[in-house]
Tab-separated table of C-alpha atoms in Angstrom:
chain	number	residue	atom	x	y	z
H	1	MET	CA	107.096	200.977	139.665
H	2	LYS	CA	103.080	200.973	139.175
H	3	GLY	CA	103.739	201.048	135.492
H	4	ILE	CA	106.364	198.150	135.430
H	5	ILE	CA	104.061	196.203	137.777
H	6	LEU	CA	101.164	196.624	135.507
H	7	MET	CA	103.132	195.919	132.173
H	8	SER	CA	104.507	192.458	133.940
H	9	TYR	CA	101.131	191.764	134.735
H	10	ALA	CA	99.788	192.234	131.193
H	11	VAL	CA	102.754	190.325	129.811
H	12	LEU	CA	101.997	187.396	132.175
H	13	ALA	CA	98.380	187.291	131.485
H	14	TYR	CA	98.985	187.426	127.574
H	15	ALA	CA	101.366	184.308	127.929
H	16	ILE	CA	98.710	182.457	129.893
H	17	GLY	CA	96.017	183.259	127.587
H	18	LEU	CA	97.947	182.552	124.373
H	19	SER	CA	99.398	179.219	125.842
H	20	SER	CA	95.756	178.102	126.640
H	21	LEU	CA	94.845	178.656	123.354
H	22	LEU	CA	97.723	176.680	121.964
H	23	TYR	CA	96.844	173.849	124.460
H	24	MET	CA	93.169	173.866	123.145
H	25	VAL	CA	94.524	173.318	119.687
H	26	GLY	CA	96.019	170.089	120.788
H	27	PHE	CA	93.221	169.343	123.291
H	28	LEU	CA	90.332	169.192	120.517
H	29	ILE	CA	92.211	166.701	118.565
H	30	ASN	CA	94.035	164.765	121.139
H	31	ALA	CA	97.314	165.613	120.065
H	32	PHE	CA	100.545	167.415	121.090
H	33	VAL	CA	99.306	168.079	124.850
H	34	PRO	CA	99.413	165.618	127.690
H	35	LYS	CA	95.600	165.579	128.175
H	36	GLY	CA	93.105	165.450	125.172
H	37	ILE	CA	89.480	165.859	125.206
H	38	ASP	CA	89.075	162.042	125.098
H	39	GLY	CA	92.005	161.378	127.682
H	40	GLY	CA	92.255	161.353	131.510
H	41	TYR	CA	90.155	159.664	133.968
H	42	ALA	CA	86.590	158.197	132.928
H	43	GLU	CA	83.551	158.142	135.087
H	44	GLY	CA	80.089	156.965	134.338
H	45	VAL	CA	78.439	158.571	131.252
H	46	TRP	CA	75.742	160.709	133.195
H	47	THR	CA	78.071	161.672	135.875
H	48	SER	CA	80.775	162.869	133.276
H	49	LEU	CA	77.793	164.453	131.027
H	50	ALA	CA	76.546	166.531	134.189
H	51	VAL	CA	80.342	167.551	135.284
H	52	ASN	CA	81.286	168.761	131.837
H	53	PHE	CA	77.986	170.567	131.509
H	54	LEU	CA	78.750	172.420	134.717
H	55	LEU	CA	82.508	173.150	133.644
H	56	VAL	CA	81.433	174.528	130.185
H	57	SER	CA	78.580	176.493	131.710
H	58	GLY	CA	80.701	178.127	134.257
H	59	TYR	CA	83.471	178.927	131.655
H	60	PHE	CA	81.001	180.503	129.208
H	61	VAL	CA	78.898	182.323	131.881
H	62	LEU	CA	82.032	184.000	133.540
H	63	HIS	CA	83.155	185.004	130.197
H	64	SER	CA	79.643	186.651	129.179
H	65	VAL	CA	79.580	188.481	132.699
H	66	MET	CA	83.121	189.922	132.383
H	67	ALA	CA	82.655	190.928	128.876
H	68	ARG	CA	79.545	193.115	129.561
H	69	PRO	CA	79.922	196.871	129.643
H	70	ALA	CA	77.997	197.043	133.280
H	71	PHE	CA	80.491	194.821	134.729
H	72	LYS	CA	83.329	196.386	133.281
H	73	ARG	CA	82.264	199.615	134.931
H	74	ARG	CA	82.156	198.218	138.208
H	75	TRP	CA	85.108	196.199	137.807
H	76	THR	CA	87.499	199.093	136.931
H	77	GLN	CA	86.304	200.848	140.038
H	78	LEU	CA	88.357	198.023	141.964
H	79	ILE	CA	91.232	197.670	139.329
H	80	PRO	CA	92.866	199.959	136.549
H	81	GLU	CA	91.025	200.309	133.430
H	82	SER	CA	94.525	199.517	131.883
H	83	ALA	CA	94.497	195.904	133.390
H	84	GLU	CA	90.833	195.165	132.686
H	85	ARG	CA	91.333	193.589	129.317
H	86	SER	CA	94.542	191.842	130.716
H	87	THR	CA	92.505	190.423	133.661
H	88	TYR	CA	89.924	189.078	131.531
H	89	ILE	CA	92.544	187.208	129.322
H	90	LEU	CA	94.223	185.942	132.438
H	91	VAL	CA	90.855	184.775	133.975
H	92	SER	CA	90.104	182.948	130.389
H	93	GLY	CA	93.482	180.957	130.570
H	94	VAL	CA	93.236	179.972	134.066
H	95	THR	CA	89.692	178.732	133.997
H	96	PHE	CA	90.410	176.982	130.791
H	97	TYR	CA	93.214	174.892	132.340
H	98	LEU	CA	90.957	174.259	135.258
H	99	LEU	CA	88.146	173.029	132.692
H	100	VAL	CA	90.772	170.504	131.290
H	101	TYR	CA	91.928	169.388	134.621
H	102	LEU	CA	88.391	168.731	135.513
H	103	TRP	CA	87.199	167.238	132.402
H	104	ARG	CA	85.935	164.075	132.338
H	105	PRO	CA	86.119	162.082	128.805
H	106	ILE	CA	83.267	160.405	127.189
H	107	ASP	CA	84.891	158.647	124.298
H	108	ILE	CA	81.648	156.985	122.937
H	109	SER	CA	82.198	157.389	119.395
H	110	ILE	CA	79.911	159.632	117.058
H	111	TRP	CA	82.310	159.154	114.176
H	112	SER	CA	85.741	158.246	113.382
H	113	LEU	CA	87.254	158.419	109.910
H	114	SER	CA	89.634	155.617	108.793
H	115	ASN	CA	90.813	157.220	105.544
H	116	GLU	CA	93.986	158.735	106.100
H	117	TYR	CA	93.783	161.231	103.292
H	118	ILE	CA	90.452	162.466	104.441
H	119	ARG	CA	91.741	162.837	108.143
H	120	ALA	CA	94.746	164.890	107.040
H	121	VAL	CA	92.418	167.005	104.916
H	122	LEU	CA	90.091	167.721	108.037
H	123	VAL	CA	93.206	168.186	110.374
H	124	ALA	CA	94.508	170.512	107.939
H	125	ILE	CA	91.309	172.544	107.750
H	126	TYR	CA	91.088	172.506	111.549
H	127	LEU	CA	94.672	173.981	111.789
H	128	CYS	CA	93.832	176.697	109.065
H	129	GLY	CA	90.775	177.640	111.276
H	130	TRP	CA	93.032	178.417	114.203
H	131	MET	CA	95.303	180.367	112.162
H	132	VAL	CA	92.678	182.400	110.672
H	133	MET	CA	91.730	183.021	113.917
H	134	VAL	CA	94.726	184.348	115.278
H	135	PHE	CA	95.004	186.378	111.897
H	136	ALA	CA	91.562	187.909	112.548
H	137	THR	CA	92.753	189.410	115.871
H	138	PHE	CA	95.415	191.420	114.001
H	139	ASN	CA	92.735	192.731	111.919
H	140	ILE	CA	91.173	194.525	114.921
H	141	ASP	CA	94.355	195.247	116.932
H	142	HIS	CA	95.719	191.939	118.292
H	143	TRP	CA	97.523	193.965	121.053
H	144	SER	CA	94.489	195.648	122.358
H	145	PHE	CA	92.720	192.529	122.043
H	146	PHE	CA	94.894	190.749	124.347
H	147	GLY	CA	95.240	193.712	126.661
H	148	LEU	CA	98.960	194.485	125.922
H	149	ARG	CA	98.319	197.968	124.276
H	150	GLN	CA	96.492	199.345	127.199
H	151	ALA	CA	99.108	198.184	129.782
H	152	TRP	CA	101.793	199.932	127.575
H	153	LEU	CA	100.043	203.082	127.198
H	154	SER	CA	99.694	203.280	130.776
H	155	TYR	CA	103.410	202.589	131.368
H	156	CYS	CA	104.119	205.218	128.929
H	157	LYS	CA	101.639	207.533	130.608
H	158	ARG	CA	99.716	208.316	127.606
H	159	SER	CA	96.049	207.668	126.675
H	160	ALA	CA	94.330	205.781	123.991
H	161	GLN	CA	93.615	207.645	120.821
H	162	PRO	CA	89.969	207.396	119.527
H	163	THR	CA	89.954	205.382	116.300
H	164	GLY	CA	86.878	205.326	114.051
H	165	PHE	CA	85.318	201.991	113.236
H	166	SER	CA	86.564	200.321	110.259
H	167	ALA	CA	86.089	196.956	108.929
H	168	ARG	CA	89.271	195.737	107.610
H	169	TYR	CA	90.408	192.388	105.868
H	170	LEU	CA	88.340	189.518	107.048
H	171	TYR	CA	85.917	191.714	108.641
H	172	ARG	CA	84.600	193.192	105.044
H	173	PHE	CA	83.288	189.855	104.642
H	174	THR	CA	82.052	188.841	107.882
H	175	ARG	CA	80.990	190.672	110.826
H	176	HIS	CA	82.517	187.683	113.415
H	177	PRO	CA	85.368	185.986	111.682
H	178	ILE	CA	86.681	184.990	114.954
H	179	SER	CA	83.170	183.295	115.707
H	180	LEU	CA	83.290	181.428	112.334
H	181	CYS	CA	86.590	179.973	113.006
H	182	TRP	CA	85.305	178.940	116.511
H	183	PHE	CA	82.563	176.876	114.473
H	184	VAL	CA	85.379	175.419	112.421
H	185	VAL	CA	87.703	174.312	115.189
H	186	MET	CA	84.669	172.779	117.156
H	187	TRP	CA	83.257	170.838	114.315
H	188	VAL	CA	86.060	169.789	111.810
H	189	SER	CA	87.519	166.774	113.213
H	190	PRO	CA	88.362	163.311	111.920
H	191	ASP	CA	87.105	161.797	115.409
H	192	MET	CA	83.995	163.017	117.147
H	193	THR	CA	82.967	161.540	120.586
H	194	VAL	CA	80.154	162.412	122.998
H	195	GLY	CA	82.769	164.463	125.075
H	196	HIS	CA	83.410	166.346	122.068
H	197	LEU	CA	80.124	166.499	120.780
H	198	LEU	CA	78.854	168.086	124.045
H	199	LEU	CA	81.638	170.694	124.060
H	200	SER	CA	80.937	171.582	120.235
H	201	LEU	CA	77.356	171.982	120.911
H	202	MET	CA	77.490	174.266	123.935
H	203	ALA	CA	80.189	176.236	122.368
H	204	THR	CA	77.798	176.683	119.249
H	205	LEU	CA	74.765	177.580	121.261
H	206	TYR	CA	76.765	180.064	122.979
H	207	ILE	CA	77.999	181.861	120.295
H	208	LEU	CA	74.572	181.925	118.692
H	209	ILE	CA	73.336	183.555	121.857
H	210	ILE	CA	75.728	185.947	122.958
H	211	THR	CA	76.507	187.391	119.450
H	212	PRO	CA	73.330	189.319	119.142
H	213	ILE	CA	73.917	190.457	122.627
H	214	GLU	CA	77.565	191.758	121.769
H	215	GLU	CA	76.185	193.471	118.589
H	216	LYS	CA	73.770	195.443	120.839
H	217	ASP	CA	76.709	196.712	122.882
H	218	LEU	CA	78.681	197.468	119.515
H	219	VAL	CA	75.661	199.692	118.545
H	220	SER	CA	75.421	201.547	121.613
H	221	GLU	CA	79.226	202.077	121.423
H	222	ILE	CA	79.802	202.722	117.779
H	223	GLY	CA	76.144	203.788	116.722
H	224	GLN	CA	75.137	204.501	113.061
H	225	PRO	CA	78.259	203.372	111.569
H	226	TYR	CA	77.956	199.817	112.891
H	227	GLU	CA	74.217	199.805	112.055
H	228	GLN	CA	75.410	200.377	108.333
H	229	TYR	CA	77.895	197.716	108.566
H	230	GLN	CA	75.288	195.303	109.758
H	231	LYS	CA	73.230	195.903	106.574
H	232	ARG	CA	76.193	195.392	104.461
H	233	VAL	CA	78.215	192.297	105.862
H	234	ARG	CA	76.578	189.074	107.264
H	235	ARG	CA	77.025	188.079	110.778
H	236	PHE	CA	78.854	184.849	110.302
H	237	LEU	CA	78.615	183.689	106.567
H	238	PRO	CA	80.923	185.543	104.314
H	239	LEU	CA	78.587	185.514	101.361
H	240	PRO	CA	77.379	188.829	99.625
H	241	LYS	CA	74.351	190.343	101.310
H	242	LYS	CA	71.374	191.180	99.150
H	243	ALA	CA	70.729	194.862	99.091
H	244	SER	CA	67.714	195.993	100.821
H	245	SER	CA	64.973	197.569	98.925
Protein backbone atom coordinates (compact mmCIF):
# COMPACT_ATOMS: atom_id res chain seq x y z
CA MET A 1 0.00 0.00 0.00
CA LYS A 2 2.84 2.40 0.85
CA GLY A 3 4.37 1.80 -2.58
CA ILE A 4 1.07 2.49 -4.34
CA ILE A 5 0.59 5.74 -2.41
CA LEU A 6 4.13 6.87 -3.20
CA MET A 7 3.75 6.00 -6.89
CA SER A 8 0.42 7.87 -7.06
CA TYR A 9 2.04 10.85 -5.37
CA ALA A 10 4.89 10.82 -7.90
CA VAL A 11 2.47 10.66 -10.84
CA LEU A 12 0.45 13.56 -9.39
CA ALA A 13 3.62 15.61 -8.86
CA TYR A 14 4.74 14.84 -12.41
CA ALA A 15 1.38 15.92 -13.83
CA ILE A 16 1.38 19.19 -11.89
CA GLY A 17 5.03 19.92 -12.68
CA LEU A 18 4.64 19.19 -16.38
CA SER A 19 1.39 21.14 -16.62
CA SER A 20 3.08 24.16 -15.03
CA LEU A 21 5.77 24.05 -17.73
CA LEU A 22 3.11 23.83 -20.42
CA TYR A 23 1.32 26.78 -18.84
CA MET A 24 4.56 28.75 -18.80
CA VAL A 25 4.91 28.21 -22.56
CA GLY A 26 1.74 30.22 -23.09
CA PHE A 27 2.26 32.57 -20.14
CA LEU A 28 5.44 34.13 -21.54
CA ILE A 29 3.91 34.91 -24.95
CA ASN A 30 0.35 35.67 -23.80
CA ALA A 31 -1.14 32.80 -25.78
CA PHE A 32 -3.11 29.60 -25.16
CA VAL A 33 -3.63 30.25 -21.41
CA PRO A 34 -6.23 32.15 -19.35
CA LYS A 35 -3.69 34.60 -17.93
CA GLY A 36 -0.51 35.66 -19.71
CA ILE A 37 2.39 37.66 -18.36
CA ASP A 38 0.75 40.90 -19.55
CA GLY A 39 -2.77 39.96 -18.52
CA GLY A 40 -4.78 40.22 -15.32
CA TYR A 41 -5.44 42.98 -12.82
CA ALA A 42 -3.06 45.92 -13.20
CA GLU A 43 -1.93 48.16 -10.34
CA GLY A 44 0.54 51.03 -10.15
CA VAL A 45 3.91 50.41 -11.77
CA TRP A 46 5.93 50.57 -8.56
CA THR A 47 3.49 48.40 -6.63
CA SER A 48 3.50 45.84 -9.43
CA LEU A 49 7.30 45.89 -9.63
CA ALA A 50 7.56 45.30 -5.88
CA VAL A 51 4.98 42.49 -5.86
CA ASN A 52 6.49 40.74 -8.87
CA PHE A 53 10.03 41.12 -7.54
CA LEU A 54 9.03 39.45 -4.27
CA LEU A 55 7.15 36.68 -6.09
CA VAL A 56 10.05 35.82 -8.37
CA SER A 57 12.61 36.12 -5.57
CA GLY A 58 10.59 33.78 -3.36
CA TYR A 59 10.18 31.30 -6.20
CA PHE A 60 13.91 31.17 -6.94
CA VAL A 61 15.02 31.12 -3.29
CA LEU A 62 12.72 28.17 -2.59
CA HIS A 63 14.11 26.31 -5.61
CA SER A 64 17.69 27.00 -4.56
CA VAL A 65 17.20 25.86 -0.98
CA MET A 66 15.34 22.66 -1.89
CA ALA A 67 18.01 21.69 -4.44
CA ARG A 68 20.95 21.91 -2.05
CA PRO A 69 22.43 18.65 -0.73
CA ALA A 70 22.39 19.87 2.90
CA PHE A 71 18.66 20.58 2.71
CA LYS A 72 18.00 17.23 1.02
CA ARG A 73 19.79 15.37 3.83
CA ARG A 74 17.56 17.00 6.44
CA TRP A 75 14.43 16.83 4.30
CA THR A 76 14.78 13.09 3.70
CA GLN A 77 14.73 12.54 7.45
CA LEU A 78 11.08 13.67 7.30
CA ILE A 79 9.97 12.18 3.97
CA PRO A 80 11.04 9.03 2.08
CA GLU A 81 14.13 9.59 -0.04
CA SER A 82 12.23 8.17 -3.01
CA ALA A 83 9.70 11.02 -2.66
CA GLU A 84 12.25 13.84 -2.43
CA ARG A 85 12.45 14.64 -6.14
CA SER A 86 8.69 14.32 -6.63
CA THR A 87 8.14 16.74 -3.76
CA TYR A 88 10.53 19.21 -5.38
CA ILE A 89 8.63 18.93 -8.68
CA LEU A 90 5.28 19.30 -6.92
CA VAL A 91 6.41 22.39 -5.01
CA SER A 92 7.83 23.85 -8.24
CA GLY A 93 4.52 23.43 -10.04
CA VAL A 94 2.32 24.72 -7.22
CA THR A 95 4.51 27.75 -6.53
CA PHE A 96 4.57 28.62 -10.23
CA TYR A 97 0.76 28.58 -10.36
CA LEU A 98 0.73 30.76 -7.25
CA LEU A 99 3.12 33.18 -8.97
CA VAL A 100 0.83 33.34 -12.00
CA TYR A 101 -2.22 33.97 -9.82
CA LEU A 102 -0.55 36.81 -7.90
CA TRP A 103 1.39 38.25 -10.86
CA ARG A 104 0.75 41.92 -11.64
CA PRO A 105 1.07 42.90 -15.31
CA ILE A 106 3.25 45.87 -16.24
CA ASP A 107 2.41 46.24 -19.90
CA ILE A 108 4.67 49.21 -20.68
CA SER A 109 6.18 48.18 -24.00
CA ILE A 110 9.95 47.79 -24.42
CA TRP A 111 9.56 46.45 -27.94
CA SER A 112 6.74 45.10 -30.06
CA LEU A 113 7.56 43.92 -33.56
CA SER A 114 5.01 44.59 -36.27
CA ASN A 115 6.46 42.46 -39.08
CA GLU A 116 4.43 39.24 -39.07
CA TYR A 117 7.23 37.17 -40.61
CA ILE A 118 9.75 38.22 -37.97
CA ARG A 119 7.17 37.60 -35.24
CA ALA A 120 6.53 34.11 -36.60
CA VAL A 121 10.26 33.34 -36.71
CA LEU A 122 10.74 34.48 -33.11
CA VAL A 123 7.77 32.45 -31.89
CA ALA A 124 9.16 29.42 -33.75
CA ILE A 125 12.57 29.87 -32.08
CA TYR A 126 10.82 30.31 -28.74
CA LEU A 127 8.85 27.07 -29.14
CA CYS A 128 11.98 25.25 -30.32
CA GLY A 129 13.67 26.40 -27.12
CA TRP A 130 11.00 24.63 -25.09
CA MET A 131 11.19 21.47 -27.19
CA VAL A 132 14.98 21.30 -26.91
CA MET A 133 14.67 21.85 -23.16
CA VAL A 134 12.37 18.84 -22.82
CA PHE A 135 14.67 16.79 -25.07
CA ALA A 136 17.60 17.69 -22.81
CA THR A 137 15.83 16.13 -19.82
CA PHE A 138 15.82 12.80 -21.66
CA ASN A 139 19.58 13.12 -22.16
CA ILE A 140 20.00 12.91 -18.37
CA ASP A 141 17.06 10.55 -17.62
CA HIS A 142 13.75 12.38 -17.86
CA TRP A 143 12.01 10.01 -15.43
CA SER A 144 14.57 10.51 -12.66
CA PHE A 145 14.63 14.25 -13.33
CA PHE A 146 10.90 14.40 -12.59
CA GLY A 147 10.94 11.88 -9.74
CA LEU A 148 9.05 8.99 -11.34
CA ARG A 149 11.94 6.51 -11.49
CA GLN A 150 12.70 6.90 -7.79
CA ALA A 151 9.08 6.17 -6.87
CA TRP A 152 8.91 3.23 -9.30
CA LEU A 153 12.05 1.63 -7.88
CA SER A 154 10.63 2.04 -4.38
CA TYR A 155 7.35 0.47 -5.50
CA CYS A 156 9.27 -2.49 -6.98
CA LYS A 157 11.42 -2.64 -3.82
CA ARG A 158 14.56 -2.17 -5.86
CA SER A 159 17.50 0.11 -5.21
CA ALA A 160 18.87 2.48 -7.82
CA GLN A 161 21.97 1.17 -9.55
CA PRO A 162 24.82 3.69 -9.62
CA THR A 163 25.73 4.83 -13.10
CA GLY A 164 28.99 6.43 -14.13
CA PHE A 165 29.10 10.02 -15.33
CA SER A 166 28.47 10.43 -19.03
CA ALA A 167 27.86 13.51 -21.19
CA ARG A 168 25.54 12.44 -23.99
CA TYR A 169 23.84 14.20 -26.87
CA LEU A 170 23.36 17.90 -26.06
CA TYR A 171 25.63 17.61 -23.03
CA ARG A 172 28.55 16.95 -25.36
CA PHE A 173 28.30 20.55 -26.57
CA THR A 174 27.22 22.51 -23.48
CA ARG A 175 27.30 21.61 -19.80
CA HIS A 176 23.91 23.19 -19.19
CA PRO A 177 21.62 22.88 -22.23
CA ILE A 178 18.51 23.30 -20.08
CA SER A 179 19.78 26.62 -18.74
CA LEU A 180 20.72 27.70 -22.26
CA CYS A 181 17.14 26.98 -23.33
CA TRP A 182 15.86 29.05 -20.41
CA PHE A 183 17.83 32.01 -21.78
CA VAL A 184 16.17 31.46 -25.16
CA VAL A 185 12.59 31.24 -23.89
CA MET A 186 13.03 34.22 -21.58
CA TRP A 187 14.46 36.59 -24.18
CA VAL A 188 13.23 35.48 -27.61
CA SER A 189 9.85 37.16 -27.89
CA PRO A 190 8.15 39.39 -30.46
CA ASP A 191 6.84 41.50 -27.57
CA MET A 192 8.67 42.65 -24.46
CA THR A 193 7.04 44.60 -21.66
CA VAL A 194 8.45 45.87 -18.38
CA GLY A 195 6.82 42.95 -16.54
CA HIS A 196 8.33 40.42 -18.93
CA LEU A 197 11.70 42.19 -18.77
CA LEU A 198 11.71 41.98 -14.97
CA LEU A 199 11.11 38.23 -15.05
CA SER A 200 13.71 37.69 -17.80
CA LEU A 201 16.37 39.71 -15.99
CA MET A 202 15.76 37.96 -12.68
CA ALA A 203 15.73 34.50 -14.29
CA THR A 204 18.98 35.26 -16.11
CA LEU A 205 20.65 36.56 -12.95
CA TYR A 206 19.43 33.52 -11.01
CA ILE A 207 20.89 31.09 -13.55
CA LEU A 208 24.23 32.92 -13.65
CA ILE A 209 24.45 32.86 -9.83
CA ILE A 210 23.15 29.36 -9.13
CA THR A 211 25.00 27.47 -11.88
CA PRO A 212 28.50 27.77 -10.33
CA ILE A 213 27.02 26.65 -6.99
CA GLU A 214 25.41 23.63 -8.64
CA GLU A 215 28.67 22.79 -10.36
CA LYS A 216 30.52 22.76 -7.03
CA ASP A 217 27.95 20.23 -5.81
CA LEU A 218 28.51 18.16 -8.96
CA VAL A 219 32.28 18.21 -8.50
CA SER A 220 31.80 17.05 -4.89
CA GLU A 221 29.47 14.26 -6.02
CA ILE A 222 31.20 13.09 -9.22
CA GLY A 223 34.78 14.20 -8.70
CA GLN A 224 37.51 14.19 -11.35
CA PRO A 225 35.30 13.07 -14.30
CA TYR A 226 33.24 16.23 -13.92
CA GLU A 227 36.32 18.40 -13.54
CA GLN A 228 37.64 16.98 -16.82
CA TYR A 229 34.23 17.62 -18.38
CA GLN A 230 34.42 21.26 -17.28
CA LYS A 231 37.75 21.59 -19.08
CA ARG A 232 36.38 20.13 -22.32
CA VAL A 233 32.93 21.72 -22.60
CA ARG A 234 31.75 25.29 -22.08
CA ARG A 235 29.22 26.10 -19.39
CA PHE A 236 26.55 27.55 -21.69
CA LEU A 237 27.68 28.35 -25.21
CA PRO A 238 27.90 25.27 -27.45
CA LEU A 239 31.23 26.35 -28.93
CA PRO A 240 34.54 24.44 -29.05
CA LYS A 241 36.76 25.13 -26.08
CA LYS A 242 40.43 25.92 -26.61
CA ALA A 243 42.71 23.22 -25.30
CA SER A 244 44.63 24.40 -22.26
CA SER A 245 48.37 24.45 -22.67
